[in-house]
Amino acid sequence: MNEHPHHHSGGQPQPHPRQPLPGAYGQQQSTRSQSPSRPAAPASAAATAPAPAGASASSSAAARAGAPVPRTKGSPLIAPGLLPAAVTTALAVLVAGSAQIGGAALALAVAVLQAVTAAGWFRLNGMWPARQGIALAFLAGLATDACLLLADEGHAPAVIIGTLGAWCVLTVTLHLRNGAGPDERLYALTAAFTATALTVVAAGYLASLDAATADAVTAGASAVAVAALARALPLPPFVSPAVALLAAAGAGVAAGQLTVLGGDGAATAPAAAGGVLGLVTGGCALLGLRVASYDYPSRFVHMTAGVALPLTLAAPVVYLFGRAFV
């Protein structure tokens, strides 16, 4: 990661205006890069102008190449694209496979997810450099992982809430050294709290092993992988989300049959349980992609937040499903 040459007081993450990037990522510029309020209005007249005649063909080619494709009809949102979706799929396969090996292997996969989540969230909010904030959020995730591996079954909620509370107190204490203005300090503190919460929540995959079985983790991660890939395909905007949800549900059904998800119930229980889990986690994946799209098109944002958020937001669903149905 390249650090910005300016240094801020106390090493705390500060809002930093995003700079245009070359190539496909520098074609649109949002006014949200100049203000922490993140307005949703289109950035420029170029964003609201009608698309040229060859825009459809060039957008499809860009999607196949893995570059983010600008949405039409004046939308300022740039989707992460096919390359981040492929990385999300690789990370999801790592989580799904390691869950079948054991807690230690899954902890390593979750740690990778937590590192990418922490870095991506700070950059998504336009804060750079943020080495201290990223390190603190990542350490919160690692502490949660370690406590979950050592805790008894059924104590996962207490471990997650306790770790999150302790790290929030630590974050507030460190931010007292920040000499920036009140608005900047509040914005930096909010971003740090959210990044810490997301990295801790990602440990829900480990908590699921205690609550039920590794099968829920495998089915949920598989559904996220398929949903991310399906959403990146060059389909019409009103068709793409539906296709992604249906593909996620199908992946959940297949994973349920392979892992006998649903326990010793009727023969249709694994397929039904996997389909429900796949549909819900697929929705979480779409939400994560939508959040990562709500930003000035940055390659670093798409390759971090766009990769990690679909999996991170699905972790609580996997944990709750494991407790309730498996």
PDB file of N, CA, C and O in Angstrom, residues 170-201:
ATOM      1  N   LEU A 170     -10.419   1.602  23.712  1.00  0.00           N
ATOM      2  CA  LEU A 170      -9.038   1.855  23.305  1.00  0.00           C
ATOM      3  C   LEU A 170      -8.975   2.859  22.160  1.00  0.00           C
ATOM      4  O   LEU A 170      -8.105   3.754  22.141  1.00  0.00           O
ATOM      5  N   THR A 171      -9.891   2.752  21.211  1.00  0.00           N
ATOM      6  CA  THR A 171      -9.904   3.677  20.083  1.00  0.00           C
ATOM      7  C   THR A 171     -10.187   5.100  20.532  1.00  0.00           C
ATOM      8  O   THR A 171      -9.534   6.053  20.083  1.00  0.00           O
ATOM      9  N   VAL A 172     -11.159   5.271  21.424  1.00  0.00           N
ATOM     10  CA  VAL A 172     -11.462   6.604  21.937  1.00  0.00           C
ATOM     11  C   VAL A 172     -10.248   7.185  22.674  1.00  0.00           C
ATOM     12  O   VAL A 172      -9.898   8.365  22.509  1.00  0.00           O
ATOM     13  N   THR A 173      -9.593   6.373  23.461  1.00  0.00           N
ATOM     14  CA  THR A 173      -8.419   6.845  24.209  1.00  0.00           C
ATOM     15  C   THR A 173      -7.318   7.322  23.274  1.00  0.00           C
ATOM     16  O   THR A 173      -6.716   8.386  23.487  1.00  0.00           O
ATOM     17  N   LEU A 174      -7.053   6.573  22.224  1.00  0.00           N
ATOM     18  CA  LEU A 174      -6.001   6.965  21.287  1.00  0.00           C
ATOM     19  C   LEU A 174      -6.378   8.207  20.492  1.00  0.00           C
ATOM     20  O   LEU A 174      -5.512   9.017  20.141  1.00  0.00           O
ATOM     21  N   HIS A 175      -7.666   8.374  20.212  1.00  0.00           N
ATOM     22  CA  HIS A 175      -8.097   9.534  19.440  1.00  0.00           C
ATOM     23  C   HIS A 175      -8.088  10.815  20.270  1.00  0.00           C
ATOM     24  O   HIS A 175      -8.246  11.901  19.699  1.00  0.00           O
ATOM     25  N   LEU A 176      -7.928  10.711  21.575  1.00  0.00           N
ATOM     26  CA  LEU A 176      -7.816  11.924  22.390  1.00  0.00           C
ATOM     27  C   LEU A 176      -6.534  12.694  22.062  1.00  0.00           C
ATOM     28  O   LEU A 176      -6.447  13.894  22.339  1.00  0.00           O
ATOM     29  N   ARG A 177      -5.545  12.011  21.485  1.00  0.00           N
ATOM     30  CA  ARG A 177      -4.305  12.653  21.083  1.00  0.00           C
ATOM     31  C   ARG A 177      -4.407  13.341  19.739  1.00  0.00           C
ATOM     32  O   ARG A 177      -3.459  14.000  19.303  1.00  0.00           O
ATOM     33  N   ASN A 178      -5.514  13.201  19.075  1.00  0.00           N
ATOM     34  CA  ASN A 178      -5.681  13.773  17.746  1.00  0.00           C
ATOM     35  C   ASN A 178      -5.910  15.275  17.877  1.00  0.00           C
ATOM     36  O   ASN A 178      -6.875  15.714  18.501  1.00  0.00           O
ATOM     37  N   GLY A 179      -5.044  16.073  17.280  1.00  0.00           N
ATOM     38  CA  GLY A 179      -5.154  17.525  17.384  1.00  0.00           C
ATOM     39  C   GLY A 179      -5.930  18.166  16.255  1.00  0.00           C
ATOM     40  O   GLY A 179      -5.884  19.396  16.111  1.00  0.00           O
ATOM     41  N   ALA A 180      -6.639  17.394  15.460  1.00  0.00           N
ATOM     42  CA  ALA A 180      -7.407  17.956  14.348  1.00  0.00           C
ATOM     43  C   ALA A 180      -8.662  18.644  14.865  1.00  0.00           C
ATOM     44  O   ALA A 180      -8.964  18.638  16.063  1.00  0.00           O
ATOM     45  N   GLY A 181      -9.411  19.248  13.952  1.00  0.00           N
ATOM     46  CA  GLY A 181     -10.640  19.921  14.313  1.00  0.00           C
ATOM     47  C   GLY A 181     -11.706  18.943  14.764  1.00  0.00           C
ATOM     48  O   GLY A 181     -11.619  17.735  14.508  1.00  0.00           O
ATOM     49  N   PRO A 182     -12.761  19.451  15.422  1.00  0.00           N
ATOM     50  CA  PRO A 182     -13.812  18.558  15.943  1.00  0.00           C
ATOM     51  C   PRO A 182     -14.484  17.721  14.862  1.00  0.00           C
ATOM     52  O   PRO A 182     -14.747  16.536  15.072  1.00  0.00           O
ATOM     53  N   ASP A 183     -14.780  18.326  13.718  1.00  0.00           N
ATOM     54  CA  ASP A 183     -15.452  17.576  12.653  1.00  0.00           C
ATOM     55  C   ASP A 183     -14.571  16.437  12.137  1.00  0.00           C
ATOM     56  O   ASP A 183     -15.046  15.315  11.920  1.00  0.00           O
ATOM     57  N   GLU A 184     -13.294  16.740  11.930  1.00  0.00           N
ATOM     58  CA  GLU A 184     -12.391  15.704  11.426  1.00  0.00           C
ATOM     59  C   GLU A 184     -12.188  14.602  12.460  1.00  0.00           C
ATOM     60  O   GLU A 184     -12.094  13.423  12.125  1.00  0.00           O
ATOM     61  N   ARG A 185     -12.104  14.986  13.731  1.00  0.00           N
ATOM     62  CA  ARG A 185     -11.937  13.974  14.766  1.00  0.00           C
ATOM     63  C   ARG A 185     -13.162  13.064  14.848  1.00  0.00           C
ATOM     64  O   ARG A 185     -13.043  11.852  15.007  1.00  0.00           O
ATOM     65  N   LEU A 186     -14.351  13.658  14.756  1.00  0.00           N
ATOM     66  CA  LEU A 186     -15.568  12.848  14.796  1.00  0.00           C
ATOM     67  C   LEU A 186     -15.639  11.909  13.600  1.00  0.00           C
ATOM     68  O   LEU A 186     -16.012  10.730  13.734  1.00  0.00           O
ATOM     69  N   TYR A 187     -15.265  12.407  12.432  1.00  0.00           N
ATOM     70  CA  TYR A 187     -15.309  11.575  11.232  1.00  0.00           C
ATOM     71  C   TYR A 187     -14.304  10.428  11.326  1.00  0.00           C
ATOM     72  O   TYR A 187     -14.599   9.283  10.987  1.00  0.00           O
ATOM     73  N   ALA A 188     -13.080  10.740  11.826  1.00  0.00           N
ATOM     74  CA  ALA A 188     -12.059   9.700  11.979  1.00  0.00           C
ATOM     75  C   ALA A 188     -12.485   8.670  13.017  1.00  0.00           C
ATOM     76  O   ALA A 188     -12.277   7.466  12.831  1.00  0.00           O
ATOM     77  N   LEU A 189     -13.094   9.122  14.095  1.00  0.00           N
ATOM     78  CA  LEU A 189     -13.528   8.198  15.144  1.00  0.00           C
ATOM     79  C   LEU A 189     -14.649   7.295  14.645  1.00  0.00           C
ATOM     80  O   LEU A 189     -14.677   6.084  14.929  1.00  0.00           O
ATOM     81  N   THR A 190     -15.571   7.852  13.872  1.00  0.00           N
ATOM     82  CA  THR A 190     -16.666   7.047  13.329  1.00  0.00           C
ATOM     83  C   THR A 190     -16.134   5.972  12.385  1.00  0.00           C
ATOM     84  O   THR A 190     -16.566   4.809  12.432  1.00  0.00           O
ATOM     85  N   ALA A 191     -15.204   6.357  11.516  1.00  0.00           N
ATOM     86  CA  ALA A 191     -14.622   5.374  10.596  1.00  0.00           C
ATOM     87  C   ALA A 191     -13.873   4.285  11.353  1.00  0.00           C
ATOM     88  O   ALA A 191     -13.934   3.104  10.997  1.00  0.00           O
ATOM     89  N   ALA A 192     -13.168   4.668  12.423  1.00  0.00           N
ATOM     90  CA  ALA A 192     -12.427   3.673  13.203  1.00  0.00           C
ATOM     91  C   ALA A 192     -13.380   2.712  13.907  1.00  0.00           C
ATOM     92  O   ALA A 192     -13.135   1.494  13.945  1.00  0.00           O
ATOM     93  N   PHE A 193     -14.471   3.226  14.470  1.00  0.00           N
ATOM     94  CA  PHE A 193     -15.456   2.362  15.118  1.00  0.00           C
ATOM     95  C   PHE A 193     -16.049   1.370  14.123  1.00  0.00           C
ATOM     96  O   PHE A 193     -16.198   0.179  14.409  1.00  0.00           O
ATOM     97  N   THR A 194     -16.419   1.867  12.946  1.00  0.00           N
ATOM     98  CA  THR A 194     -17.056   1.000  11.952  1.00  0.00           C
ATOM     99  C   THR A 194     -16.092  -0.067  11.447  1.00  0.00           C
ATOM    100  O   THR A 194     -16.466  -1.241  11.304  1.00  0.00           O
ATOM    101  N   ALA A 195     -14.841   0.322  11.181  1.00  0.00           N
ATOM    102  CA  ALA A 195     -13.853  -0.660  10.727  1.00  0.00           C
ATOM    103  C   ALA A 195     -13.614  -1.730  11.789  1.00  0.00           C
ATOM    104  O   ALA A 195     -13.511  -2.924  11.474  1.00  0.00           O
ATOM    105  N   THR A 196     -13.556  -1.308  13.053  1.00  0.00           N
ATOM    106  CA  THR A 196     -13.364  -2.277  14.137  1.00  0.00           C
ATOM    107  C   THR A 196     -14.557  -3.227  14.224  1.00  0.00           C
ATOM    108  O   THR A 196     -14.391  -4.445  14.379  1.00  0.00           O
ATOM    109  N   ALA A 197     -15.767  -2.675  14.127  1.00  0.00           N
ATOM    110  CA  ALA A 197     -16.958  -3.520  14.199  1.00  0.00           C
ATOM    111  C   ALA A 197     -16.995  -4.528  13.058  1.00  0.00           C
ATOM    112  O   ALA A 197     -17.339  -5.698  13.255  1.00  0.00           O
ATOM    113  N   LEU A 198     -16.617  -4.108  11.855  1.00  0.00           N
ATOM    114  CA  LEU A 198     -16.655  -5.017  10.713  1.00  0.00           C
ATOM    115  C   LEU A 198     -15.634  -6.145  10.852  1.00  0.00           C
ATOM    116  O   LEU A 198     -15.939  -7.309  10.548  1.00  0.00           O
ATOM    117  N   THR A 199     -14.425  -5.823  11.303  1.00  0.00           N
ATOM    118  CA  THR A 199     -13.425  -6.871  11.452  1.00  0.00           C
ATOM    119  C   THR A 199     -13.795  -7.853  12.561  1.00  0.00           C
ATOM    120  O   THR A 199     -13.525  -9.052  12.449  1.00  0.00           O
ATOM    121  N   VAL A 200     -14.425  -7.349  13.612  1.00  0.00           N
ATOM    122  CA  VAL A 200     -14.871  -8.246  14.680  1.00  0.00           C
ATOM    123  C   VAL A 200     -16.033  -9.113  14.196  1.00  0.00           C
ATOM    124  O   VAL A 200     -16.105 -10.316  14.476  1.00  0.00           O
ATOM    125  N   VAL A 201     -16.952  -8.511  13.445  1.00  0.00           N
ATOM    126  CA  VAL A 201     -18.105  -9.260  12.933  1.00  0.00           C
ATOM    127  C   VAL A 201     -17.658 -10.364  11.983  1.00  0.00           C
ATOM    128  O   VAL A 201     -18.282 -11.432  11.923  1.00  0.00           O
TER     129      VAL A 201
END
